[in-house]
Amino acid sequence: MIKWFEIALWKRILAAMVLGVVVGFVWGDGVSAIAWIGQLFIRLIRMVVVPLVFVTLVSGVISMGDPSKLGSLGVRTLAIYLITTLIAISIGLILAVAMQPGMGVDLSAVAPTAVQETVPLGERLMAIVPENPFAAMVEGNILAIIFFALLLGISLLTIGDPGKPVADFMSSAAEAMLRITHWIMEAAPFGAFALIAQLAGTAGVGALLDVLGLAIAVVIACFSHMILMHGVIIMRVVLNLSAMNFFRGARDAMLMAFSTSSSSATLPISMSCAEKNLGVKPVVASTVLPLGATINMDGTGLYVGIVTVFGAQAFGIDLNFVDYLLIAGSTTLVSIGTAAVPGASLFLMAAVMDTIGMTPEQNAAVVGFILAFDRPLDMLRTVVNVGGDLSVSTAVANWEGEFDKEVFDNPLKN
Ligand code: ASP
């Protein structure tokens, strides 16, 4: 008899997903009976996000030993997050122009969907400084948690000896949280099975047929960006590392992103993959990844870009070069502001469509049209979001000398 734990985790998750699709199709609406398994699994991962980010970030800063290093790490991280997102959006726009997915699509019969007001940028920036760090933790406001954890880590570094007990406490707490994450990952096959079964049983993957052109453009853009930008350019050309090893190391996190459609729910697994498989030292993993899960969304960027052009094509709006620049700029902002939860970008893309002069009614019709098909595309774009975070963290770790090539080339078995 094959022993369960001897099978690599990613194989168990993948097999569970395939089984989930089959069960979903056969069982249909009845799958809601097992929906609780998926929900329970998501709750388990969400449970560790806040304490994991907080304690690993504080202990990561302490392990760095020199607060001034944080400056170069921060600048590099933000710069490369921005560049990769802009490239993702450009790939999306080029494909949307070349493939014309919106040509001939009739949106007049679509029931419009209310779109959400976007929070102004100034307000969003202000919220990075928490009025109360405990409230930030309770609300799960990741940027505010990062801000406070960085300050606490730096202060512990600068006070030296008196800070030691708290520093030790943080590093053992980080160990404990990573252990809990490891246990939760063992439940992933069951969670992924239930989540996928529910999707296949209720939404029906077949519904995707109606938006085939759009879906194909999104799929091609996701794959091209992941393989060309992150596999070839960052791994091969810039870092001179094996792209295969990167994708192998990132596999568990990408599968998790696919089944949960949420970068933030995937965060604990991304952090564990970065450290155990990609050789990213804790200081980089604990700073770059939580930040990336919150603000770096390559997949979301390319998706919003494609849908906007799709909408313009469907309504016969001619776009010129300046319009494309406007779309790229506002999509970057929207991708930064999108929450790392399922379907989040769907309700923010109206802000981008506004910039090219689409009316609120037209925006609502486009969102209403893609609403039903969003989930499968969300799964894909979340994989790209998470893959991008992992690739950037590997690059930053290399540049900061916080990279272990041994581990990257021979990842620990899990
Ligand atoms: N589901 C995406 C994520 O969590 C966000 C989105 O594009 O809706 O990364």
XYZ file of C-alpha atoms and ligand atoms in Angstrom:
423
model
C 0.000 0.000 0.000
C 1.324 3.459 -0.877
C 1.859 5.551 2.192
C -0.028 8.861 1.995
C 2.757 11.013 3.422
C 5.331 9.518 1.074
C 3.613 11.062 -1.936
C 4.900 14.591 -2.617
C 2.415 17.181 -1.406
C 1.968 18.820 -4.821
C 1.011 15.455 -6.328
C -1.586 14.934 -3.625
C -2.986 18.434 -4.186
C -3.066 18.025 -7.961
C -4.760 14.628 -7.762
C -7.278 16.054 -5.291
C -8.084 18.875 -7.721
C -8.664 16.507 -10.616
C -10.885 14.378 -8.409
C -12.656 17.579 -7.337
C -13.489 18.484 -10.941
C -14.886 15.004 -11.589
C -16.903 14.906 -8.383
C -18.171 18.447 -9.037
C -19.419 17.581 -12.510
C -21.029 14.332 -11.421
C -22.566 15.652 -8.222
C -23.664 19.070 -9.529
C -25.370 21.332 -7.037
C -25.129 18.618 -4.394
C -21.474 19.565 -3.827
C -22.604 22.359 -1.547
C -22.848 19.588 1.046
C -19.047 19.520 1.227
C -18.498 23.259 0.843
C -17.706 23.476 4.548
C -14.471 21.530 4.013
C -13.183 24.214 1.658
C -14.319 26.990 3.969
C -12.694 25.320 6.944
C -9.439 25.040 5.044
C -9.483 28.718 4.038
C -10.182 29.663 7.656
C -7.207 27.596 8.773
C -4.818 29.385 6.438
C -6.263 32.803 7.136
C -5.838 32.086 10.821
C -2.055 32.075 10.521
C -1.609 35.044 8.167
C -1.535 37.889 10.711
C 0.599 36.257 13.441
C 2.910 34.706 10.833
C 3.543 37.971 9.001
C 4.040 39.883 12.224
C 6.445 37.588 14.053
C 8.455 36.491 11.015
C 8.870 40.074 9.896
C 10.104 41.249 13.303
C 12.467 38.303 13.655
C 13.560 38.713 10.007
C 14.610 42.311 10.607
C 16.483 41.292 13.749
C 18.314 38.503 11.911
C 19.515 41.055 9.368
C 21.696 42.677 11.998
C 21.954 46.045 10.240
C 18.904 48.307 9.887
C 20.438 50.305 7.035
C 20.194 47.218 4.796
C 16.419 47.549 4.909
C 16.581 50.708 2.801
C 18.200 49.068 -0.232
C 15.986 46.013 0.172
C 12.869 48.185 0.196
C 13.841 50.293 -2.801
C 14.821 47.285 -4.899
C 11.667 45.423 -3.984
C 9.326 48.274 -4.842
C 11.150 49.045 -8.103
C 11.030 45.499 -9.401
C 7.437 44.981 -8.267
C 6.448 48.043 -10.258
C 8.441 47.110 -13.358
C 7.135 43.541 -13.520
C 3.549 44.744 -13.078
C 3.929 47.273 -15.890
C 5.348 44.586 -18.171
C 2.451 42.269 -17.290
C -0.033 44.993 -18.178
C 1.766 45.666 -21.477
C 1.600 41.980 -22.387
C -2.134 42.028 -21.601
C -2.734 45.143 -23.692
C -0.750 43.863 -26.673
C -2.692 40.596 -26.651
C -6.016 42.375 -26.276
C -5.214 44.582 -29.275
C -3.971 41.664 -31.357
C -6.768 39.237 -30.500
C -9.673 41.701 -30.285
C -11.700 39.608 -27.804
C -14.407 42.279 -27.513
C -15.127 42.663 -31.229
C -18.712 41.780 -31.989
C -19.631 41.001 -28.385
C -23.074 42.376 -27.565
C -23.316 43.642 -24.020
C -26.679 45.347 -24.370
C -28.614 42.486 -22.780
C -26.352 42.150 -19.768
C -27.798 42.899 -16.353
C -25.498 45.611 -15.030
C -23.691 45.092 -11.762
C -23.086 47.795 -9.193
C -19.423 48.688 -9.039
C -17.611 49.690 -5.919
C -16.237 53.144 -5.179
C -12.458 53.121 -5.089
C -10.730 54.350 -1.943
C -8.702 57.481 -2.814
C -4.950 56.918 -2.989
C -4.211 59.470 -0.238
C -6.495 57.661 2.190
C -4.931 54.337 1.341
C -1.427 55.676 1.958
C -2.473 57.255 5.253
C -3.858 53.913 6.471
C -0.355 52.402 6.284
C 0.366 54.076 9.606
C -1.966 52.366 12.067
C -3.641 54.438 14.755
C -3.577 51.320 16.821
C -1.333 48.386 15.844
C -3.593 45.921 17.611
C -6.590 47.146 15.667
C -4.543 46.724 12.471
C -3.922 43.112 13.439
C -7.558 42.504 14.262
C -8.593 43.983 10.912
C -5.844 42.121 9.069
C -4.484 45.344 7.552
C -1.244 43.889 6.194
C 0.477 47.133 5.181
C -0.098 48.636 8.634
C 1.145 45.424 10.267
C 4.271 45.530 8.094
C 4.874 49.146 9.087
C 4.626 48.477 12.809
C 6.602 45.207 12.639
C 9.439 46.964 10.781
C 9.610 49.674 13.443
C 9.560 47.123 16.249
C 12.286 45.023 14.563
C 14.509 48.049 13.972
C 14.029 49.305 17.510
C 14.968 45.900 18.937
C 18.090 45.943 16.766
C 19.116 49.383 17.885
C 18.617 48.848 21.636
C 20.863 45.766 21.577
C 21.027 43.652 24.749
C 17.883 44.865 26.524
C 15.944 43.866 23.416
C 17.193 40.306 23.499
C 14.312 38.645 25.388
C 11.724 40.090 22.995
C 13.910 39.251 19.986
C 14.260 35.643 21.159
C 10.545 35.458 21.800
C 9.833 36.656 18.251
C 12.128 34.131 16.643
C 10.688 31.200 18.567
C 7.186 32.456 17.803
C 8.168 32.555 14.114
C 9.332 28.939 14.291
C 6.056 27.923 15.892
C 3.957 29.715 13.284
C 5.885 28.082 10.453
C 5.272 24.696 12.056
C 1.529 25.372 12.188
C 1.673 26.403 8.515
C 3.340 23.124 7.691
C 0.536 21.204 9.395
C -2.116 23.196 7.579
C -0.449 22.430 4.251
C -0.991 18.765 4.954
C -4.722 19.511 4.899
C -4.395 21.213 1.506
C -5.393 18.213 -0.630
C -8.744 18.012 1.185
C -9.299 21.759 1.035
C -8.352 21.986 -2.645
C -10.613 19.023 -3.439
C -13.644 20.658 -1.835
C -12.978 24.104 -3.335
C -12.556 22.801 -6.865
C -15.497 20.392 -6.586
C -17.717 23.249 -5.523
C -16.598 25.403 -8.416
C -17.085 22.643 -10.982
C -20.419 21.612 -9.493
C -22.088 24.984 -9.086
C -20.594 27.515 -11.515
C -19.851 24.977 -14.226
C -16.524 25.369 -15.986
C -18.461 25.017 -19.232
C -19.838 28.525 -18.692
C -16.419 29.718 -19.740
C -17.284 28.893 -23.347
C -19.322 32.091 -23.645
C -16.330 34.318 -23.083
C -13.867 32.179 -24.941
C -11.962 34.976 -26.707
C -11.433 36.918 -23.516
C -10.517 33.798 -21.585
C -7.983 32.694 -24.201
C -6.327 36.122 -24.183
C -6.088 36.001 -20.365
C -4.702 32.462 -20.367
C -2.055 33.266 -23.004
C -1.092 36.474 -21.197
C -0.768 34.657 -17.844
C 1.416 31.918 -19.264
C 3.560 34.271 -21.350
C 4.200 36.568 -18.438
C 5.003 33.774 -16.011
C 7.303 31.940 -18.412
C 8.958 34.840 -20.253
C 9.193 37.467 -17.544
C 9.756 35.361 -14.468
C 11.155 32.103 -15.864
C 13.349 33.365 -18.701
C 14.178 37.000 -17.945
C 14.420 37.093 -14.144
C 15.582 33.543 -13.405
C 17.692 32.704 -16.464
C 18.970 36.000 -17.790
C 19.193 38.223 -14.718
C 19.932 35.692 -11.973
C 21.470 32.884 -14.011
C 19.382 30.296 -12.169
C 17.380 27.345 -13.449
C 13.824 28.343 -14.341
C 12.755 24.719 -13.841
C 14.008 24.764 -10.262
C 12.136 27.991 -9.665
C 8.820 26.626 -10.894
C 9.378 23.381 -9.024
C 10.106 25.292 -5.819
C 7.121 27.588 -6.258
C 4.759 24.759 -7.198
C 2.964 24.260 -3.874
C 2.260 27.965 -3.511
C 1.026 28.233 -7.097
C -1.307 25.273 -6.663
C -2.601 26.840 -3.491
C -3.153 30.157 -5.267
C -5.066 28.284 -7.956
C -7.398 26.580 -5.521
C -7.984 29.494 -3.129
C -7.947 32.443 -5.616
C -6.412 34.532 -2.878
C -2.821 35.737 -2.604
C -3.256 36.522 1.052
C -4.614 33.076 1.896
C -1.610 31.658 0.015
C 0.910 33.824 1.867
C 1.916 31.323 4.563
C 2.589 28.693 1.890
C 4.515 31.187 -0.267
C 6.730 32.027 2.694
C 7.400 28.411 3.414
C 8.163 27.652 -0.281
C 10.512 30.640 -0.511
C 12.536 29.568 2.490
C 12.476 25.799 2.071
C 12.639 25.433 -1.724
C 13.921 28.659 -3.214
C 16.728 29.396 -0.770
C 15.348 32.817 0.151
C 16.576 33.728 3.635
C 13.899 34.621 6.221
C 14.704 38.329 6.246
C 13.780 38.660 2.578
C 10.927 36.136 2.610
C 9.281 37.837 5.576
C 9.499 41.339 4.133
C 9.179 40.950 0.362
C 6.392 38.343 0.287
C 3.787 39.956 2.587
C 4.357 43.236 0.778
C 4.041 41.465 -2.572
C 0.855 39.645 -1.589
C -0.631 43.049 -0.802
C 0.622 45.317 -3.565
C 2.192 43.241 -6.347
C -0.383 41.722 -8.673
C 0.938 41.003 -12.151
C -1.939 38.673 -12.989
C -4.538 41.154 -11.821
C -2.834 43.920 -13.810
C -2.854 42.021 -17.073
C -6.431 40.912 -16.477
C -7.773 44.402 -15.790
C -5.904 45.691 -18.861
C -7.403 43.033 -21.125
C -10.942 43.462 -19.783
C -10.782 47.236 -20.230
C -9.732 46.922 -23.864
C -12.376 44.208 -24.270
C -15.019 46.630 -22.955
C -13.864 49.413 -25.266
C -13.990 47.048 -28.254
C -17.454 45.793 -27.338
C -18.776 49.359 -27.129
C -16.925 50.456 -30.263
C -14.704 52.980 -28.450
C -11.538 53.744 -30.409
C -8.413 53.807 -28.287
C -5.283 55.781 -29.170
C -1.767 55.518 -27.766
C -2.478 57.960 -24.921
C -5.504 55.882 -23.920
C -3.294 52.813 -23.637
C -0.851 54.757 -21.462
C -3.763 55.883 -19.278
C -4.967 52.295 -18.986
C -1.466 51.096 -18.048
C -1.031 53.804 -15.400
C -4.406 53.446 -13.774
C -4.280 49.650 -13.939
C -0.997 49.725 -12.036
C -2.661 51.748 -9.279
C -5.693 49.486 -9.242
C -3.529 46.365 -9.034
C -1.722 47.873 -6.050
C -5.018 48.699 -4.364
C -6.726 45.365 -5.059
C -7.280 43.277 -1.952
C -5.668 39.843 -2.115
C -8.981 37.987 -1.944
C -11.122 36.170 -4.534
C -12.707 38.380 -7.159
C -11.333 41.606 -5.686
C -10.186 43.271 -8.904
C -13.562 42.743 -10.534
C -15.083 45.616 -8.622
C -12.164 47.985 -8.994
C -11.722 47.854 -12.746
C -14.438 50.477 -13.243
C -11.842 53.022 -12.119
C -9.684 52.074 -15.129
C -12.586 52.082 -17.587
C -13.459 55.568 -16.321
C -10.110 56.917 -17.492
C -10.863 56.100 -21.122
C -14.255 57.740 -20.948
C -16.525 54.720 -20.575
C -19.778 55.624 -18.837
C -20.790 54.094 -15.476
C -23.518 52.120 -17.307
C -20.969 50.680 -19.725
C -18.612 49.794 -16.862
C -21.431 48.078 -15.001
C -22.378 46.084 -18.105
C -18.799 44.841 -18.622
C -18.476 43.802 -14.977
C -21.896 42.138 -15.132
C -20.827 40.229 -18.229
C -17.623 38.779 -16.801
C -18.961 38.222 -13.287
C -20.177 34.714 -13.994
C -16.898 33.646 -15.563
C -14.587 35.431 -13.241
C -13.711 32.615 -10.882
C -11.658 30.383 -13.211
C -9.820 33.440 -14.532
C -9.305 34.644 -10.966
C -7.674 31.321 -10.128
C -5.216 31.813 -12.975
C -4.399 35.438 -12.289
C -3.839 34.662 -8.615
C -1.255 32.026 -9.647
C 0.547 34.761 -11.599
C 0.268 37.178 -8.659
C 1.818 34.662 -6.289
C 4.420 33.426 -8.815
C 5.508 37.034 -9.360
C 5.956 37.605 -5.625
C 8.109 34.493 -5.343
C 10.232 35.381 -8.358
C 10.862 38.907 -7.072
C 11.716 37.625 -3.606
C 14.273 35.249 -5.161
C 15.790 38.152 -7.116
C 15.926 40.486 -4.117
C 17.451 37.717 -1.977
C 20.180 37.303 -4.609
C 20.966 40.993 -4.776
C 20.990 41.382 -1.010
C 23.245 38.362 -0.433
C 20.416 36.616 1.443
C 20.164 33.657 -0.924
C 21.134 30.025 -0.427
C 21.896 28.465 -3.814
C 22.307 25.019 -2.264
C 18.657 25.046 -1.201
C 17.498 26.467 -4.551
C 19.265 23.682 -6.435
C 18.289 20.936 -3.993
C 15.002 21.913 -2.367
C 14.058 20.177 0.858
C 11.658 17.337 0.292
C 8.129 17.920 1.449
N -7.774 37.069 -6.406
C -6.667 37.942 -6.622
C -5.619 37.706 -5.557
O -5.936 37.405 -4.441
C -7.039 39.377 -6.655
C -7.913 39.656 -7.866
O -7.356 39.933 -8.938
O -9.131 39.584 -7.757
O -4.449 37.814 -5.808
